[in-house]
Amino acid sequence: MDAFTTHTGTVAPLRRSNVDTDQIIPAVYLKRVTRSGFEDGLFEAWRTNEPDFVLNQPQYQGASVLVAGPDFGTGSSREHAVWALMDGGFRAVISSRFADIFRNNSTKSGLLTVLLPQEEVEALWAASEADPTTQVTVDLQANEVRWNERVVPFHIDEYTRWRLLEGLDDVGLTERHLADIEAYEAARPAWKPAALPALPA
Amino acid sequence: MPKTLAEKVYEAHVVRSTEGEPDLLYIDLHLVHEVTSPQAFDGLRAAGRRVRRPDLTMATEDHNVPTLDILAPIADPVSRAQVDALRRNTAEFGIRLAPMGDRDQGIVHVIGPQLGLTQPGMTIVCGDSHTSTHGAFGALAFGIGTSEVEHVLATQTLPQYRPKQMAVTVDGELPPGVSAKDVILAVIAQIGTGGGQGHVIQYRGSAIEKLSMEARMTICNMSIEAGAKAGLIAPDRTTFDFLEAKPHAPQGADWDAAVEYWSTLRTDEGAVFDREVVLDAASLTPFVTWGTNPGQGLPIAERVPDPADFADENERRDVEGALAYMGLTPGTPLREIPVDTVFLGSCTNGRIEDLRVAAELLKGRRIDADTRMLVVPGSVGVKAQAEAEGLDRVFIEAGAEWRGAGCSMCLGMNPDQLAPGERSASTSNRNFQGRQGKGGRTHLVSPAVAAATALTGHLAAPADLTPVDA
Ligand code: SF4
C-alpha cells in the first residue's frame, strides 16, 4: 500500500450522516474481480439523480478530502467503498464517527480516515462552502488538520499511524510471528471443527 | 477479574500480545463468498503465498446466484465471471466450495450453523458484515474487508484491538406476533446506527434465553446495523441441542469435552460492560422501518414522522431526504402504506423457522392481487427441509413464488431486484437507498409482518388478519 504522510487539497463538503457503503458504491459494481477502476461507481445514485449533489457541483471537482456527517461508511463490509473513494481522487475522509469495518478497511489501503469533533466538521463545511478553493492539510506526521488559520489535532492509534506512514502491509508484519502462530496451533483442542473433509449431512 | 463472555472468547484466541501493537488473534473458521474474495486471492498469488489453513476455510456461492433456473449457467456474464473466479481460486488453493446445485450451498451465514461448523467459543470471520450472525452460538464472529480476507487466508490470524463491551438485556415475555426481528429493530431504533460502534454486544435476559437458535441468529445478525463489531449470546442447552446432530459437531468423548468447555462460556458475575441497554420484552410490538437506514423504525401502530419534529438541523435534513426517497408523507399511518413486493428470505430471516411462521399465516389464504411475494430459502438445506414439511405448497397455493437459495433480493446482485419507485416489505436487514434495486424503497419487517403484508397489500401485523374460518 502507498504510504500516507501529509496531504493538501480542497474539500468536498458532504452534509449527510449515515452514508452507508451501498451509497458509496452500489452492489452492481461489486461483481468485478479487479481492485481498481471503481471511480465510475462512486456515489453513483446520488451523482445520477441529484443535480446539486456535492460531487456534481463544478466548484468541488478535484476535491481530495471528503468531509461527511457522522456514521460514515456504515453497512456492508465491501472494501470496494475505500477503493472507489481512492479511485475517485480522495486521499482522506473526515467525519465525527466512522463505522468500524470501513475505518479498518481504509487503513489497509492507505485512505486516511480522520476523526474530528462534529463542530470542527461543521467549521470545515462552512469554510469550504464559503470558499470552495479552501485548502486543507491533513498531516499524519503532526496529527493535525489545518485550514485557513485553524489547526485541529486528531487522534489515531500509534501502530496504525506508523503502518500508514511507512506504507506497510499487514501480512508481511504478521509473518514475522510465524513461530507464535505455530505454537498456538499446536495447543488448539483437537475437537475444533474443520471444513475438510466434507461430512455427510 | 470477572470477565464477559466476549472477553473470554477473545482471550482464548490471542496468539501474541505486545504493548503498543494490536493483539494477534487466531481465527478458527474463515468463511468465503464470491464477492469479497477475488482480489484477496489475487493478492496471495502476487506475493507467492499459500492459504495457511484450507481446512479451516469454507466457501460458498450466494450473492450472485439466480433463484430461478439455478442449474443453468448464470446469464449475467459479470456475475458468472465472479462465480467462476471463486471456483478457480478454491480449486487452486484447496478450499472446500459449496457451488450452486450442491446440497450445502446457501447464504454463507446460513450454511455455517447448518453444517455445525459454527460452534460456541470460536472466532469466525468472513468478508461480509453479517458474520455477526454466528455470535448466536456464543462465538466471536465479525465481518472483515478484502485486505483482511487476504490476511486470514495467508496467516489464519488477524491483528485486532480489544473491542469495548456492551450488554443489551431483554427481560420478560414477548407478546404474541412479536419476534426476534422486532426486538432487534427496536434495539437499533433506540441506540441508533452508530450506537454499538467499537463494541461487541452481548444479548441476554430471560426473553433472549427463551429464543430458538434461529431467532438468536436473527438478533445477532443485525448487530452490525447498530454499528457493533459483533453480537453474541451465551451458549446453553438450546445451543447444544441445535448442534448435536450437525455433521461437523464433535462426536462421542469430543462432544463431552466440547460441552464442558462451552458451559464455561458465560459472563462472570460482576463483569463490567462499557455500556448497558435494557428493554422490556412485554412492551414490544411489531416494528417496521419507514426510512433509509435501519435505525429509522417505529412500532407498526405509529405514523410516518414529521421532519419538523426533529430539533437538530442535520437530523431534520436526513429525515426529509429519507421521506423524499421513500415517497412518504408525514403523518401517514404506517399501516396504510401500500406494498408492491414482499421478500421473505436473507441471512436475517431465511431459515426454516422463518418460513414456518410465514407459512402458518399464509395457509388457506391468498396474497393480495396487486402484491407479489418472493420466498427465498437461505440455503439448499432449508429449501429441502421446507419442501419436506410441505411449506412450498403453502406458499405456492397462497400465490407466492417459491425460489432457489441465495441472497437474492436482499441486495439484488442477481436478477431479483425492485424496479425504480417499487416498494417492498422485506425480511432482510438493510433499507438503504437502492439496496434492493435502483430507486427501490424498502421497509424492513419480520417474517410474520411480511406474510400479513402480502395478504393485505399494505404494511400489516398478524393481528390485523381476519381468521381463516370466519
Ligand atoms: S443475505 Fe443479504 S445481508 Fe445476508 S449475506 Fe446475503 S447479501 Fe449479505
XYZ file of C-alpha atoms and ligand atoms in Angstrom:
679
model
C 0.000 0.000 0.000
C 1.067 3.618 -0.573
C 2.426 5.486 2.411
C 0.472 8.451 3.773
C 2.416 11.277 5.333
C 0.701 14.556 4.607
C -1.808 15.685 2.031
C -3.123 19.076 0.999
C -6.187 19.543 -1.178
C -9.650 21.011 -1.405
C -12.749 19.749 0.405
C -15.965 18.140 -0.781
C -18.495 19.028 1.953
C -20.926 16.096 2.176
C -23.642 17.286 4.544
C -25.145 13.866 5.183
C -24.966 11.426 8.041
C -25.302 7.643 7.846
C -23.619 7.441 4.471
C -23.637 3.672 4.008
C -21.279 1.756 1.745
C -24.181 0.901 -0.587
C -24.298 4.655 -1.374
C -20.518 4.928 -1.698
C -20.583 2.094 -4.223
C -23.716 0.117 -5.193
C -23.654 -3.680 -5.246
C -23.732 -3.943 -9.042
C -20.123 -2.649 -9.191
C -19.022 -5.353 -6.775
C -19.233 -8.016 -9.437
C -15.841 -7.000 -10.748
C -12.869 -9.086 -9.744
C -10.312 -6.282 -10.107
C -9.043 -3.907 -7.453
C -9.057 -0.636 -9.376
C -11.240 1.391 -11.702
C -14.162 1.816 -9.289
C -14.466 5.611 -9.745
C -17.453 5.163 -12.064
C -19.450 3.643 -9.208
C -18.566 6.232 -6.570
C -21.827 7.700 -5.163
C -23.393 6.598 -8.430
C -27.059 7.039 -7.443
C -26.610 10.490 -5.953
C -24.443 11.633 -8.855
C -27.058 10.413 -11.331
C -30.237 11.529 -9.585
C -29.306 14.683 -7.716
C -28.043 17.557 -9.900
C -26.965 19.542 -6.845
C -25.154 16.635 -5.178
C -21.828 17.986 -3.963
C -19.714 15.997 -6.420
C -21.839 17.318 -9.299
C -21.007 20.919 -8.441
C -18.195 22.311 -10.599
C -16.534 24.115 -7.692
C -15.918 20.808 -5.904
C -14.371 18.971 -8.839
C -10.901 17.889 -7.935
C -11.601 17.815 -4.190
C -9.430 15.223 -2.451
C -10.669 15.467 1.143
C -14.222 14.311 1.792
C -15.848 15.806 4.886
C -19.004 13.931 5.901
C -21.564 13.766 8.700
C -21.479 11.154 11.480
C -21.670 7.386 10.879
C -19.835 7.404 7.591
C -19.260 4.001 5.960
C -21.963 2.009 7.739
C -23.349 -1.250 6.393
C -21.659 -3.686 4.073
C -18.007 -4.617 4.643
C -17.168 -4.024 0.964
C -13.620 -2.689 0.757
C -14.666 -1.537 -2.715
C -16.014 1.559 -0.931
C -12.470 2.508 0.041
C -11.136 1.672 -3.415
C -13.886 3.741 -5.073
C -13.103 6.793 -2.921
C -9.398 6.492 -3.719
C -10.041 5.854 -7.404
C -12.281 8.935 -7.316
C -9.338 11.039 -6.141
C -9.896 11.134 -2.376
C -6.915 10.712 -0.053
C -8.675 11.421 3.247
C -12.161 11.343 4.749
C -13.087 13.411 7.790
C -16.106 12.619 9.972
C -17.096 12.656 13.625
C -17.877 8.926 13.562
C -16.941 6.102 11.218
C -18.316 2.593 11.023
C -15.680 0.161 12.313
C -15.220 -2.041 9.260
C -14.979 0.898 6.870
C -12.370 2.562 9.059
C -10.423 -0.662 9.319
C -10.537 -1.167 5.561
C -9.368 2.390 4.944
C -6.204 1.818 6.960
C -5.360 -1.230 4.828
C -5.418 0.688 1.558
C -3.873 3.974 2.614
C -7.021 6.130 2.712
C -6.708 8.248 5.841
C -9.877 8.447 7.939
C -9.710 11.334 10.388
C -11.983 11.616 13.394
C -12.801 15.220 14.273
C -15.449 16.552 16.655
C -18.721 17.444 14.905
C -18.119 21.210 15.496
C -14.882 21.002 13.519
C -16.670 19.103 10.759
C -19.250 21.900 10.663
C -16.492 24.529 10.584
C -14.822 22.772 7.674
C -18.162 22.510 5.833
C -18.737 26.234 6.369
C -15.220 27.133 5.236
C -15.371 25.142 2.017
C -18.889 26.321 1.231
C -17.835 29.947 1.730
C -14.746 29.383 -0.423
C -14.518 26.091 -2.318
C -10.839 26.740 -3.061
C -10.041 26.483 0.657
C -7.008 24.262 1.039
C -6.996 21.789 3.899
C -3.910 19.920 5.020
C -4.215 16.532 6.642
C -0.894 15.954 8.315
C -0.306 12.485 9.711
C 3.215 13.312 10.862
C 1.948 16.096 13.095
C -1.505 14.534 13.752
C -3.152 17.763 12.678
C -5.740 19.046 10.253
C -5.082 22.646 9.148
C -7.098 25.068 7.079
C -7.060 28.857 6.917
C -5.686 29.893 10.308
C -7.060 26.874 12.095
C -5.069 23.938 13.495
C -7.023 20.976 14.870
C -5.255 17.957 16.382
C -6.636 14.469 15.792
C -6.028 11.119 17.390
C -5.081 7.904 15.669
C -3.574 4.867 17.356
C 0.217 4.825 17.124
C 0.529 1.452 15.447
C -1.855 2.275 12.596
C -0.166 5.645 12.204
C 3.239 4.002 11.890
C 1.920 1.498 9.360
C 0.360 4.259 7.255
C 3.432 6.493 7.436
C 5.618 3.597 6.297
C 3.070 2.132 3.848
C 3.484 -1.320 5.416
C 1.317 -4.294 4.583
C -0.077 -6.317 7.466
C 0.546 -9.790 6.092
C 4.294 -9.221 5.957
C 4.262 -7.890 9.526
C 2.321 -10.898 10.808
C 4.580 -13.376 9.047
C 7.378 -12.358 11.423
C 5.364 -14.102 14.162
C 5.032 -17.461 12.488
C 6.529 -19.291 15.461
C 3.838 -17.867 17.752
C 1.134 -18.959 15.324
C 2.551 -22.475 15.150
C 2.744 -22.705 18.939
C -0.871 -21.584 19.228
C -1.998 -24.130 16.662
C -0.199 -26.937 18.462
C -2.268 -26.236 21.582
C -5.695 -25.968 19.896
C -8.218 -28.596 21.051
C -8.485 -31.437 18.533
C -12.317 -31.273 18.515
C -12.435 -27.826 16.963
C -14.282 -28.155 13.648
C -12.639 -28.322 10.228
C -14.389 -27.804 6.900
C -12.345 -30.603 5.347
C -13.145 -33.321 4.720
C -16.814 -32.668 3.912
C -19.060 -34.836 6.094
C -22.405 -36.293 5.012
C -25.434 -34.465 6.356
C -11.100 -10.400 37.495
C -14.653 -11.206 36.327
C -14.934 -11.317 32.553
C -17.606 -11.007 29.935
C -18.318 -13.843 27.514
C -16.782 -11.871 24.635
C -13.614 -11.207 26.653
C -13.264 -14.909 27.402
C -13.548 -15.892 23.763
C -11.204 -13.102 22.707
C -8.537 -14.003 25.240
C -8.649 -17.681 24.318
C -7.537 -16.725 20.800
C -4.696 -14.307 21.465
C -1.618 -15.668 19.695
C 0.576 -12.768 20.653
C 0.128 -9.619 22.682
C 2.647 -6.782 22.903
C 2.366 -3.285 24.318
C 1.774 -0.693 21.604
C 0.663 -3.175 18.962
C -2.657 -4.794 18.199
C -3.108 -8.341 19.504
C -2.730 -11.128 17.008
C -5.941 -13.166 17.133
C -6.270 -16.738 15.872
C -9.221 -17.410 13.556
C -10.983 -20.776 13.953
C -13.156 -20.538 10.862
C -12.923 -18.397 7.749
C -15.995 -18.280 5.533
C -15.603 -17.082 1.970
C -18.005 -15.982 -0.779
C -17.522 -14.839 -4.352
C -17.898 -11.066 -3.913
C -15.228 -10.070 -1.408
C -12.598 -12.707 -2.131
C -11.266 -12.462 -5.729
C -8.890 -9.556 -5.025
C -7.651 -11.352 -1.887
C -6.727 -14.480 -3.844
C -5.026 -12.271 -6.448
C -3.013 -10.726 -3.619
C -1.901 -14.162 -2.442
C -0.837 -15.133 -5.938
C 1.045 -11.886 -6.493
C 3.022 -12.443 -3.292
C 3.531 -16.153 -3.897
C 1.674 -17.097 -0.696
C -0.388 -20.177 0.098
C -3.593 -20.489 2.113
C -2.281 -21.411 5.547
C -5.264 -23.497 6.715
C -7.533 -24.561 3.850
C -9.118 -26.978 6.331
C -10.381 -24.042 8.422
C -11.786 -22.272 5.375
C -15.133 -22.848 3.657
C -16.516 -21.158 0.563
C -19.957 -20.879 -0.954
C -21.708 -19.082 -3.798
C -24.533 -16.882 -2.588
C -24.649 -13.210 -3.581
C -24.787 -13.591 -7.380
C -26.770 -16.791 -7.683
C -30.045 -16.648 -9.605
C -33.016 -18.115 -7.743
C -34.647 -19.395 -10.923
C -33.002 -21.990 -13.195
C -30.197 -22.499 -10.744
C -28.725 -25.374 -12.664
C -28.345 -23.329 -15.870
C -25.193 -21.191 -16.301
C -25.607 -17.675 -14.848
C -26.956 -15.429 -17.607
C -25.211 -12.228 -16.462
C -21.620 -12.578 -17.744
C -20.150 -10.374 -14.986
C -21.838 -12.393 -12.229
C -20.779 -15.592 -13.931
C -17.165 -14.438 -14.146
C -17.148 -13.704 -10.425
C -18.537 -17.125 -9.540
C -16.057 -18.753 -11.942
C -13.220 -16.871 -10.229
C -14.270 -18.360 -6.888
C -14.354 -21.839 -8.399
C -10.859 -21.421 -9.836
C -9.470 -19.904 -6.641
C -10.890 -22.539 -4.321
C -9.649 -25.320 -6.624
C -6.174 -23.799 -6.860
C -5.812 -23.241 -3.121
C -7.513 -26.448 -1.980
C -10.567 -24.888 -0.300
C -13.909 -26.636 0.046
C -16.612 -24.957 -2.009
C -20.378 -25.422 -1.965
C -21.230 -24.374 -5.534
C -24.688 -23.813 -6.999
C -26.554 -27.074 -7.073
C -24.578 -28.520 -4.149
C -26.587 -29.773 -1.153
C -24.531 -27.496 1.134
C -24.890 -24.319 -0.948
C -26.597 -21.295 0.540
C -26.055 -17.950 2.174
C -22.724 -18.134 3.942
C -24.269 -17.285 7.338
C -26.956 -19.911 6.971
C -24.704 -22.803 5.972
C -22.084 -22.372 8.734
C -24.591 -23.156 11.510
C -26.402 -25.730 9.376
C -23.186 -27.727 8.863
C -22.250 -27.412 12.518
C -19.076 -25.528 11.562
C -20.283 -22.674 13.748
C -19.752 -23.624 17.385
C -19.538 -21.830 20.737
C -16.318 -20.147 21.757
C -14.913 -19.889 18.235
C -13.556 -16.925 16.349
C -15.241 -16.717 12.949
C -14.666 -14.179 10.208
C -15.931 -13.628 6.679
C -15.614 -10.821 4.178
C -19.195 -9.946 4.989
C -20.602 -7.684 7.667
C -23.363 -10.089 8.717
C -20.833 -12.571 10.057
C -22.165 -11.341 13.402
C -24.957 -13.903 12.842
C -22.697 -16.702 14.130
C -22.482 -14.934 17.501
C -25.819 -16.600 18.313
C -23.758 -19.667 19.269
C -21.506 -17.746 21.650
C -18.798 -17.300 19.022
C -16.893 -14.077 18.425
C -17.813 -13.541 14.802
C -17.289 -10.422 12.754
C -17.097 -9.080 9.226
C -13.849 -8.052 7.581
C -12.726 -6.348 4.366
C -10.908 -7.891 1.442
C -7.415 -6.948 2.682
C -8.213 -8.774 5.904
C -9.589 -11.746 3.962
C -6.172 -11.975 2.322
C -4.510 -11.695 5.734
C -6.571 -14.529 7.186
C -6.047 -16.717 4.132
C -2.297 -16.224 4.434
C -1.868 -16.436 8.216
C -5.134 -17.710 9.824
C -4.832 -14.711 12.163
C -5.879 -11.075 12.319
C -4.374 -8.096 14.144
C -7.100 -6.838 16.468
C -7.728 -4.357 19.220
C -9.859 -5.359 22.166
C -13.430 -4.302 21.473
C -15.486 -2.489 24.091
C -18.246 -4.420 25.829
C -21.935 -3.662 25.646
C -24.887 -5.534 27.131
C -28.416 -5.460 25.746
C -30.731 -7.072 28.255
C -34.251 -8.067 27.230
C -36.317 -9.443 30.084
C -39.881 -10.705 30.164
C -42.274 -12.302 27.733
C -42.619 -11.242 24.084
C -46.290 -10.629 23.183
C -47.833 -12.931 20.547
C -46.890 -11.941 16.986
C -43.718 -10.201 18.189
C -40.463 -11.838 17.137
C -36.695 -11.578 17.310
C -36.737 -9.255 14.299
C -38.947 -6.799 16.170
C -36.604 -6.969 19.160
C -33.523 -6.081 17.127
C -35.294 -3.365 15.103
C -36.415 -1.822 18.401
C -32.865 -2.007 19.769
C -31.433 -0.279 16.682
C -34.142 2.414 16.735
C -33.231 3.065 20.365
C -29.426 3.162 20.177
C -29.010 4.289 16.557
C -26.888 3.001 13.687
C -23.732 4.137 15.484
C -24.852 3.097 18.970
C -22.770 -0.060 19.115
C -19.702 1.374 17.391
C -16.469 -0.143 18.734
C -18.422 -2.606 20.900
C -19.326 -6.253 20.982
C -22.938 -6.574 22.100
C -23.942 -9.422 24.372
C -27.698 -10.027 24.256
C -29.027 -11.513 27.458
C -32.040 -11.643 29.739
C -34.949 -14.017 30.089
C -36.551 -13.092 26.746
C -33.312 -13.891 24.903
C -32.814 -17.181 26.763
C -36.235 -18.359 25.618
C -35.435 -17.790 21.938
C -34.664 -20.593 19.481
C -31.287 -20.655 17.709
C -32.907 -19.293 14.546
C -34.316 -16.337 16.445
C -30.987 -15.734 18.200
C -29.290 -15.656 14.801
C -31.769 -13.017 13.605
C -30.837 -10.812 16.539
C -27.060 -11.254 16.296
C -27.249 -10.823 12.506
C -28.353 -7.206 12.797
C -25.769 -6.182 15.409
C -23.887 -4.574 12.524
C -26.919 -2.385 11.806
C -26.459 -0.992 15.313
C -22.833 -0.289 14.390
C -21.432 -3.059 16.604
C -18.404 -5.130 15.703
C -20.198 -8.307 16.731
C -23.115 -9.589 18.740
C -23.252 -12.736 20.817
C -25.384 -14.803 23.149
C -24.148 -17.204 25.829
C -24.460 -20.829 24.695
C -26.885 -23.000 26.644
C -28.948 -26.184 26.319
C -30.773 -24.711 23.286
C -27.408 -24.188 21.563
C -26.106 -27.668 22.362
C -29.349 -29.333 21.248
C -29.219 -27.476 17.940
C -25.647 -28.565 17.313
C -25.751 -32.143 18.456
C -26.794 -33.845 15.227
C -24.981 -31.480 12.866
C -22.366 -33.009 10.516
C -19.338 -31.154 11.897
C -20.304 -31.213 15.571
C -17.835 -33.086 17.808
C -18.661 -36.763 18.411
C -18.502 -39.060 21.441
C -15.870 -38.093 24.013
C -15.049 -34.980 21.986
C -18.675 -33.885 22.319
C -18.472 -34.203 26.103
C -15.204 -32.272 26.230
C -16.666 -29.593 23.990
C -19.861 -29.222 26.021
C -17.849 -28.995 29.217
C -15.838 -26.127 27.754
C -18.855 -24.458 26.145
C -20.630 -24.476 29.502
C -17.932 -22.181 30.909
C -18.710 -19.575 28.252
C -20.802 -17.229 30.345
C -20.322 -13.677 31.546
C -18.980 -13.781 35.089
C -20.949 -12.248 37.932
C -19.675 -8.699 38.363
C -18.108 -8.371 34.901
C -18.198 -4.785 33.717
C -19.793 -3.599 30.485
C -18.858 -0.249 28.974
C -22.474 0.335 28.049
C -25.779 -1.276 29.052
C -29.211 -1.070 27.444
C -32.343 -2.633 28.912
C -35.572 -3.450 27.084
C -38.841 -4.784 28.437
C -39.995 -7.589 26.129
C -43.638 -7.122 27.078
C -43.616 -3.535 25.788
C -42.529 -4.515 22.250
C -44.827 -4.615 19.221
C -44.266 -5.458 15.545
C -41.731 -2.981 14.231
C -41.258 -1.608 10.721
C -38.796 0.861 9.238
C -40.034 3.976 7.441
C -36.690 5.500 6.381
C -33.447 4.668 4.634
C -31.346 3.370 7.492
C -32.223 0.554 9.905
C -32.417 2.947 12.858
C -35.396 4.713 11.268
C -38.046 2.335 12.571
C -41.239 2.526 14.635
C -43.959 0.275 16.038
C -46.418 -0.510 13.243
C -49.233 1.367 15.018
C -47.342 4.670 14.615
C -47.336 7.200 11.780
C -44.670 8.405 9.375
C -42.719 11.005 11.371
C -42.675 14.715 10.569
C -39.252 16.268 9.913
C -40.463 19.370 11.765
C -40.435 17.331 14.975
C -36.653 16.893 14.810
C -34.852 19.699 16.602
C -31.366 19.003 15.240
C -30.869 20.581 11.816
C -28.730 17.762 10.399
C -31.195 15.163 11.592
C -34.121 17.074 10.124
C -32.369 17.212 6.760
C -31.695 13.454 6.913
C -35.342 12.687 7.706
C -36.537 14.946 4.884
C -34.164 13.173 2.499
C -35.321 9.760 3.667
C -39.024 10.591 3.277
C -38.459 12.102 -0.168
C -36.633 8.966 -1.268
C -39.269 6.702 0.288
C -42.130 8.722 -1.219
C -43.872 9.076 2.141
C -45.978 11.875 3.602
C -45.544 12.798 7.279
C -48.466 11.689 9.436
C -49.494 8.733 7.262
C -50.318 5.708 9.445
C -47.639 3.086 8.737
C -50.406 0.512 8.269
C -51.748 2.466 5.292
C -48.539 2.204 3.275
C -49.248 0.003 0.226
C -46.567 -2.515 -0.697
C -45.775 -3.912 -4.178
C -43.372 -6.703 -3.295
C -42.791 -8.839 -0.249
C -39.401 -10.511 0.145
C -39.090 -13.363 2.612
C -35.508 -14.528 2.880
C -31.874 -13.418 3.587
C -29.390 -14.317 6.302
C -31.618 -12.424 8.749
C -34.843 -14.335 8.155
C -34.302 -17.068 5.574
C -34.127 -20.023 7.951
C -36.654 -22.811 8.391
C -38.376 -21.253 11.383
C -38.916 -18.002 9.482
C -40.539 -19.886 6.624
C -42.734 -21.816 9.062
C -44.001 -18.626 10.720
C -44.936 -17.090 7.373
C -46.460 -20.310 6.020
C -48.617 -20.624 9.120
C -50.194 -17.253 8.331
C -50.491 -17.868 4.582
C -52.086 -21.266 4.982
C -55.593 -21.275 3.460
C -55.321 -17.638 2.354
C -54.412 -15.823 -0.884
C -51.999 -12.948 -1.072
C -53.269 -9.590 -2.283
C -53.857 -9.481 -6.048
C -51.571 -6.450 -6.554
C -48.716 -7.736 -4.414
C -46.027 -10.212 -5.384
C -44.247 -12.293 -2.795
C -40.845 -13.913 -3.250
C -39.895 -16.686 -0.861
C -36.172 -17.428 -0.997
C -34.844 -20.059 1.401
C -31.467 -19.226 2.933
C -29.856 -22.455 1.768
C -30.447 -25.600 -0.227
C -30.769 -27.377 3.123
C -33.512 -25.004 4.289
C -35.267 -25.437 0.945
C -35.200 -29.224 1.218
C -36.473 -29.103 4.795
C -39.300 -26.729 3.861
C -40.310 -28.949 0.970
C -40.275 -31.993 3.233
C -42.703 -30.138 5.507
C -44.916 -29.086 2.577
C -44.270 -25.375 3.108
C -43.520 -24.861 -0.584
C -47.097 -25.948 -1.378
C -48.484 -23.474 1.146
C -46.531 -20.597 -0.401
C -47.421 -21.545 -3.959
C -51.107 -22.045 -3.157
C -51.188 -18.645 -1.467
C -49.845 -17.098 -4.667
C -46.210 -16.587 -3.648
C -43.142 -17.526 -5.709
C -41.013 -20.368 -4.347
C -37.392 -19.814 -5.364
C -33.902 -21.326 -5.116
C -31.480 -20.458 -2.298
C -29.285 -17.364 -2.117
C -29.037 -13.714 -1.096
C -31.464 -12.722 -3.839
C -33.398 -9.504 -3.301
C -31.562 -8.694 -0.076
C -29.113 -6.823 -2.293
C -30.144 -7.581 -5.851
C -26.813 -8.722 -7.273
C -28.822 -11.382 -9.084
C -31.909 -10.650 -11.234
C -34.205 -10.351 -8.171
C -34.487 -6.580 -7.889
C -37.016 -3.860 -7.207
C -37.881 -1.522 -10.085
C -37.398 2.232 -9.511
C -40.107 3.507 -7.162
C -41.267 -0.012 -6.298
C -41.934 -0.534 -2.588
C -41.089 -3.666 -0.642
C -41.657 -5.157 2.759
C -38.514 -7.177 3.271
C -37.316 -9.539 5.977
C -33.707 -8.608 5.152
C -31.516 -6.245 7.134
C -30.890 -3.078 5.127
C -33.278 -0.426 3.876
C -30.510 1.669 2.320
C -31.319 3.668 -0.795
C -31.174 1.403 -3.834
C -30.177 -1.648 -1.799
C -32.815 -3.909 -3.385
C -32.583 -2.300 -6.816
C -32.050 1.215 -8.144
C -34.744 3.526 -6.788
C -36.377 0.704 -4.815
C -37.985 1.528 -1.448
C -37.553 -0.917 1.403
C -39.427 -1.405 4.675
C -37.726 -3.882 6.984
C -40.140 -6.269 8.688
C -40.357 -9.622 10.476
C -41.499 -12.796 8.652
C -44.918 -12.535 10.330
C -45.356 -8.914 9.246
C -44.121 -9.873 5.770
C -46.827 -12.531 5.483
C -49.580 -10.267 6.832
C -48.433 -7.527 4.447
C -48.511 -9.874 1.448
C -52.057 -10.877 2.373
C -53.397 -7.346 2.802
C -51.285 -5.412 0.285
C -50.220 -2.847 2.874
C -47.967 -2.954 5.932
C -49.839 -5.120 8.430
C -49.352 -7.104 11.618
C -50.571 -10.707 12.016
C -53.229 -9.439 14.427
C -54.796 -7.431 11.582
C -55.767 -10.590 9.698
C -59.280 -11.953 9.924
C -59.353 -15.615 10.979
C -59.423 -18.045 8.038
C -62.604 -19.761 9.228
C -64.547 -16.559 9.928
S -28.496 -12.273 2.627
Fe -28.077 -10.117 2.342
S -27.066 -9.445 4.170
Fe -27.011 -11.678 4.155
S -25.050 -12.197 3.263
Fe -26.536 -12.132 1.608
S -26.460 -10.045 0.816
Fe -25.433 -10.042 2.790
